PDB file of C-alpha atoms in Angstrom:
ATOM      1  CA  UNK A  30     -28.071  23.181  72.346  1.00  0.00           C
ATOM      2  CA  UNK A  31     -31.627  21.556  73.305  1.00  0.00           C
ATOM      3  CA  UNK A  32     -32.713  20.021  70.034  1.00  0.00           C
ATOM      4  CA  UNK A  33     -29.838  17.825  69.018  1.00  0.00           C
ATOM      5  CA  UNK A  34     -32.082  15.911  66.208  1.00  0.00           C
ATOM      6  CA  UNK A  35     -30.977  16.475  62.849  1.00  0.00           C
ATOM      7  CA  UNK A  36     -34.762  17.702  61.478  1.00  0.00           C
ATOM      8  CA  UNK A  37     -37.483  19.473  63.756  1.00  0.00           C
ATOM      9  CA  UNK A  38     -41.284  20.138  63.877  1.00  0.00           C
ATOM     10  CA  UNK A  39     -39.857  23.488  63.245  1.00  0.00           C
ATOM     11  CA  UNK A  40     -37.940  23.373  60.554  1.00  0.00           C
ATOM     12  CA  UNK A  41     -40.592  21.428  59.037  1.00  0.00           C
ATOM     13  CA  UNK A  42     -43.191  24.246  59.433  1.00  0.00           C
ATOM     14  CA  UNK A  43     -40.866  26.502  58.282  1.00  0.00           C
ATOM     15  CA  UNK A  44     -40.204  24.853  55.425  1.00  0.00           C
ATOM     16  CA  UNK A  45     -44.146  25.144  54.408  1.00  0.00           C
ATOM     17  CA  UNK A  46     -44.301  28.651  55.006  1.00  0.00           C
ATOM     18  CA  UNK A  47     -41.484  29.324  52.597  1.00  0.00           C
ATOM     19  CA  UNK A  48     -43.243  27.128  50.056  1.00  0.00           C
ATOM     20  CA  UNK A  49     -46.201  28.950  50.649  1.00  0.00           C
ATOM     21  CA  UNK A  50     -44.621  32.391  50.672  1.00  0.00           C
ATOM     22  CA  UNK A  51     -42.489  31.248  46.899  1.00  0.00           C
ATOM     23  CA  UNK A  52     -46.320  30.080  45.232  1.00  0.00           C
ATOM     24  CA  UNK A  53     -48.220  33.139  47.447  1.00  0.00           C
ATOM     25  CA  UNK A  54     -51.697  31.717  46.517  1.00  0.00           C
ATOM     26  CA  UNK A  55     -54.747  32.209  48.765  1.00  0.00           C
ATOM     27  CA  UNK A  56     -57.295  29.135  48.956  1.00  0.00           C
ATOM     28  CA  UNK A  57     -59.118  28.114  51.123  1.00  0.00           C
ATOM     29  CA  UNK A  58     -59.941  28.296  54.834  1.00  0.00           C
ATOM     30  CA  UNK A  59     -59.159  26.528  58.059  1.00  0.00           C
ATOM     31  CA  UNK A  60     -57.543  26.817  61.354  1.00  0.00           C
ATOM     32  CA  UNK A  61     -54.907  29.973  62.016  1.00  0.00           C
ATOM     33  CA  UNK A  62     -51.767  28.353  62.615  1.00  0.00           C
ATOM     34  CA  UNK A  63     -48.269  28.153  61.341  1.00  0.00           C
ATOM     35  CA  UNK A  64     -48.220  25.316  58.915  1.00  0.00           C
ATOM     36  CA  UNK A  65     -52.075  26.443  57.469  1.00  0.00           C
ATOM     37  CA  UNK A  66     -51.877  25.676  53.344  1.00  0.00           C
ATOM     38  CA  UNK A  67     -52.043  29.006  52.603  1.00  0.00           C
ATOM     39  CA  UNK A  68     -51.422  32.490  53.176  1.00  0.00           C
ATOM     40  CA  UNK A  69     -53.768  35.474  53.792  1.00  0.00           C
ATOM     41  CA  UNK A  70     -57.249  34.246  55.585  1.00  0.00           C
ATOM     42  CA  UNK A  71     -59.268  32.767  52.689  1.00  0.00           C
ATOM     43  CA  UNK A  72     -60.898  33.434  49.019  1.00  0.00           C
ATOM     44  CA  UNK A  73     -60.628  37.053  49.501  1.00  0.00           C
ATOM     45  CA  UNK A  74     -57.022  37.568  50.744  1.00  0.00           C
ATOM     46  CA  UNK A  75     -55.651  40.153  48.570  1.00  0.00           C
ATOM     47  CA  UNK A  76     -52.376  38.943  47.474  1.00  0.00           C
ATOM     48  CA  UNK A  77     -50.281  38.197  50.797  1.00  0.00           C
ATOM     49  CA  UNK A  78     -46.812  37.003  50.377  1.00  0.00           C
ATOM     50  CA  UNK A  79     -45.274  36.460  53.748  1.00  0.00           C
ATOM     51  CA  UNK A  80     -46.165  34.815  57.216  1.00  0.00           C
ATOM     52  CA  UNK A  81     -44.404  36.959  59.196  1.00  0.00           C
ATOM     53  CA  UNK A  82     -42.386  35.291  61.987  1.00  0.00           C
ATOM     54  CA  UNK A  83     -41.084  35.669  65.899  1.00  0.00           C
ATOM     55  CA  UNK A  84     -38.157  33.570  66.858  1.00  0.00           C
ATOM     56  CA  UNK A  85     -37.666  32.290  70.508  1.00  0.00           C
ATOM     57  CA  UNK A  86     -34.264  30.160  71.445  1.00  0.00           C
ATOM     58  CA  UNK A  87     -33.716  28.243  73.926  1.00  0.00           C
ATOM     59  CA  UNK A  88     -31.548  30.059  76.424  1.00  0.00           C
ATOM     60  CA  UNK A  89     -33.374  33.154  75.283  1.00  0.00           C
ATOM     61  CA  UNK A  90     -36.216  32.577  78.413  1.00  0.00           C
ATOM     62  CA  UNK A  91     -39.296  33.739  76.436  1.00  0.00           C
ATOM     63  CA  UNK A  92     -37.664  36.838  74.975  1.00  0.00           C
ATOM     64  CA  UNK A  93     -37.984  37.121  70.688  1.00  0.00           C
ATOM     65  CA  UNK A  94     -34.520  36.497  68.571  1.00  0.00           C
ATOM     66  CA  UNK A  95     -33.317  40.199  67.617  1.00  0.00           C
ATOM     67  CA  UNK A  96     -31.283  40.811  64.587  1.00  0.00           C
ATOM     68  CA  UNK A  97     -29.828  44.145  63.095  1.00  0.00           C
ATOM     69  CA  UNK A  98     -31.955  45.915  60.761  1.00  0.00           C
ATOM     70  CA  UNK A  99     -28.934  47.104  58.421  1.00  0.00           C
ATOM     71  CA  UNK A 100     -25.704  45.482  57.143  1.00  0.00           C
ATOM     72  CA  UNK A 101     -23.946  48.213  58.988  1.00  0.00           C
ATOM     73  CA  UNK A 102     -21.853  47.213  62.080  1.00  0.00           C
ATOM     74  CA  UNK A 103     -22.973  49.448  64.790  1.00  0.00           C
ATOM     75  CA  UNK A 104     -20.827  49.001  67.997  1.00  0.00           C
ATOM     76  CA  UNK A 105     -22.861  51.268  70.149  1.00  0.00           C
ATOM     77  CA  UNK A 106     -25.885  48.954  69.027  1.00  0.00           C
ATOM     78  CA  UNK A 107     -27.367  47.733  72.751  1.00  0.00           C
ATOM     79  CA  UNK A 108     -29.790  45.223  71.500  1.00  0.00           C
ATOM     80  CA  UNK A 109     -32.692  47.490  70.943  1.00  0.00           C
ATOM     81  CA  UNK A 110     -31.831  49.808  68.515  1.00  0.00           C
ATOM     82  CA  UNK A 111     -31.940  49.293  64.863  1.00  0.00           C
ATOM     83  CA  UNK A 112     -32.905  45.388  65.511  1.00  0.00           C
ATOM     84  CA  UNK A 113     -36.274  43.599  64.783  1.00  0.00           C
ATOM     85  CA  UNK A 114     -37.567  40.707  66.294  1.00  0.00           C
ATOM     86  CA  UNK A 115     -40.090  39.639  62.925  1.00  0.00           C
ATOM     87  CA  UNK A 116     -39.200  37.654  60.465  1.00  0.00           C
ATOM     88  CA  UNK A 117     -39.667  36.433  56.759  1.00  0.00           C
ATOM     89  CA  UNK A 118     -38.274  32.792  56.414  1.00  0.00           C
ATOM     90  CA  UNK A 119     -36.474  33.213  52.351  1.00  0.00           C
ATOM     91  CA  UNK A 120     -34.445  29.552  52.303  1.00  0.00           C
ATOM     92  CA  UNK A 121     -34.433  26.367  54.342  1.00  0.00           C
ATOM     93  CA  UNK A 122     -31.474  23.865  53.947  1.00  0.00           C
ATOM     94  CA  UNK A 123     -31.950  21.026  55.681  1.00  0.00           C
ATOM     95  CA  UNK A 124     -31.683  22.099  59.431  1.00  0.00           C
ATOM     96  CA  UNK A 125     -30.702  25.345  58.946  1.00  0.00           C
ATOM     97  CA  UNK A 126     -33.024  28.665  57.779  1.00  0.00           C
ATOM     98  CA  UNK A 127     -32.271  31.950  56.154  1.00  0.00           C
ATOM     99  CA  UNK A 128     -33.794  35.101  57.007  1.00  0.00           C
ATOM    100  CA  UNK A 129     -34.659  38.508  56.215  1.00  0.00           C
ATOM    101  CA  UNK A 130     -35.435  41.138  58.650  1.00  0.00           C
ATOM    102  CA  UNK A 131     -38.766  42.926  58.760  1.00  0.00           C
ATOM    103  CA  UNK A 132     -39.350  46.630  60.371  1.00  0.00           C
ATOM    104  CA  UNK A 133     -42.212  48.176  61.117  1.00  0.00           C
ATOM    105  CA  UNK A 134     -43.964  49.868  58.150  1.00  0.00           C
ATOM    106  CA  UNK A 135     -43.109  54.060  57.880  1.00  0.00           C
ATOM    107  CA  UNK A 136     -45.690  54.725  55.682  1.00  0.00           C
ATOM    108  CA  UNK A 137     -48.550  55.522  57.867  1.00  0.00           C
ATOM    109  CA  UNK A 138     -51.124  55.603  55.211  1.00  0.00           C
ATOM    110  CA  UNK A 139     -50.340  51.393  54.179  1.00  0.00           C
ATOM    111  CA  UNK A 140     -52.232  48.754  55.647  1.00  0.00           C
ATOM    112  CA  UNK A 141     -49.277  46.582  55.732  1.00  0.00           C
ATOM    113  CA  UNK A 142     -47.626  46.645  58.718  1.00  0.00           C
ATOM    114  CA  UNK A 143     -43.800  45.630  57.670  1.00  0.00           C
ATOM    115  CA  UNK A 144     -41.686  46.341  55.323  1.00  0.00           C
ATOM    116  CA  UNK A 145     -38.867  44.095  54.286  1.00  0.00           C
ATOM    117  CA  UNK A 146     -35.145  45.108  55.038  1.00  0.00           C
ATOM    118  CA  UNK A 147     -31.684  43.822  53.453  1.00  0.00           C
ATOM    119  CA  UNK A 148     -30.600  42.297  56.483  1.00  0.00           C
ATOM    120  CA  UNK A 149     -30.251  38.442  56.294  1.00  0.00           C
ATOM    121  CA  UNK A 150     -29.319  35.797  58.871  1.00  0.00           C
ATOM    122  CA  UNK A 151     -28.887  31.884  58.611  1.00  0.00           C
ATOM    123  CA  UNK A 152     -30.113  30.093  62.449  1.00  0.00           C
ATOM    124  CA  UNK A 153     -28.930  26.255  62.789  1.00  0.00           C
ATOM    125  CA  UNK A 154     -33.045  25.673  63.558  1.00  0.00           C
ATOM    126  CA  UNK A 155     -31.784  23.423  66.676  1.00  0.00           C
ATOM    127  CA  UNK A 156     -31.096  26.136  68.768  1.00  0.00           C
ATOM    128  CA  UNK A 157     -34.786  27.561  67.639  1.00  0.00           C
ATOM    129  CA  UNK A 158     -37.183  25.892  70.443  1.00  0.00           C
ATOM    130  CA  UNK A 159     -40.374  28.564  69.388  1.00  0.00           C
ATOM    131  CA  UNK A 160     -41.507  30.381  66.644  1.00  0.00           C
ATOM    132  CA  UNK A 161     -45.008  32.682  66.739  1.00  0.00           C
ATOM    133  CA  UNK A 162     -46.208  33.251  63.375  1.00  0.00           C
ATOM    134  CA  UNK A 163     -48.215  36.730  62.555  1.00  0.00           C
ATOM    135  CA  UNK A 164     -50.930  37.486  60.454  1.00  0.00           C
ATOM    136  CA  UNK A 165     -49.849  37.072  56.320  1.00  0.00           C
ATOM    137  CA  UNK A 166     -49.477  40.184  54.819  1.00  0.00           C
ATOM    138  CA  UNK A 167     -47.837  41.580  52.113  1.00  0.00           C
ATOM    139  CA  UNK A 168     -44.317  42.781  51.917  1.00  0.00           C
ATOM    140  CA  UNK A 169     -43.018  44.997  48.507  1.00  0.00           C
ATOM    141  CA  UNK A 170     -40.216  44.395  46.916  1.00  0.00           C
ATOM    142  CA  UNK A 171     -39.752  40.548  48.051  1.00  0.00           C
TER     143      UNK A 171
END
């Protein structure tokens, strides 16, 4: 474990993304970084409702989290098919976040670029020592 305190800059920033995410208003601007006040880039965002995210642990030397795309156990599943390594933060509790699973988008005429799975995962944030956040977007059915 390499962050053994009980709250983190992370879990902090996470927790104002998935404020932002639950009140999905677009204000106005400033610098692009995780913990900016609002989602989408300004007055004339139209309607974004997640800040995508990349996880990065601490053992995990530089590589992204991974996590199944489906609630299906998959034995043959070799860590790079039918996982995702982006991220919609849905719950903080204290130290710990829940999270859904995002995929690339399949319809090629959207300008979104995910789409939101029904895969979930709870990470004890103190093994998280990285996140990368994406570009807001919009994600149906969240």
């Amino acid at each position: 474990m390499c962050n053994n305190s009980e709250s983190s800059c992370i879990a902090e920033i996470l927790k104002v993304i998935c404020v932002l995410q639950q009140n999905a208003e677009c204000s106005d601007t400033c610098l692009d970084t995780c913990d900016r006040g609002f989602l989408g880039c300004g007055t004339t965002s139209l309607g974004c409702n997640t800040r995508p995210v990349m996880l990065y642990t601490c053992c995990g030397n530089g590589v992204p989290w991974r996590m199944p795309t489906t609630k299906e156990y998959n034995p043959a599943c070799d860590g790079t098919d039918n996982t995702s390594c982006v991220f919609r933060v849905e719950k903080i509790d204290d130290n710990c976040a829940t999270f859904r699973v995002l995929i690339p988008n399949t319809d090629a005429t959207s300008i979104y670029p995910f789409e939101a799975t029904n895969s979930f995962f709870t990470m004890n944030l103190s093994c998280c020592c990285c996140i990368r956040c994406l570009n807001d977007t919009y994600i149906e059915c969240i």
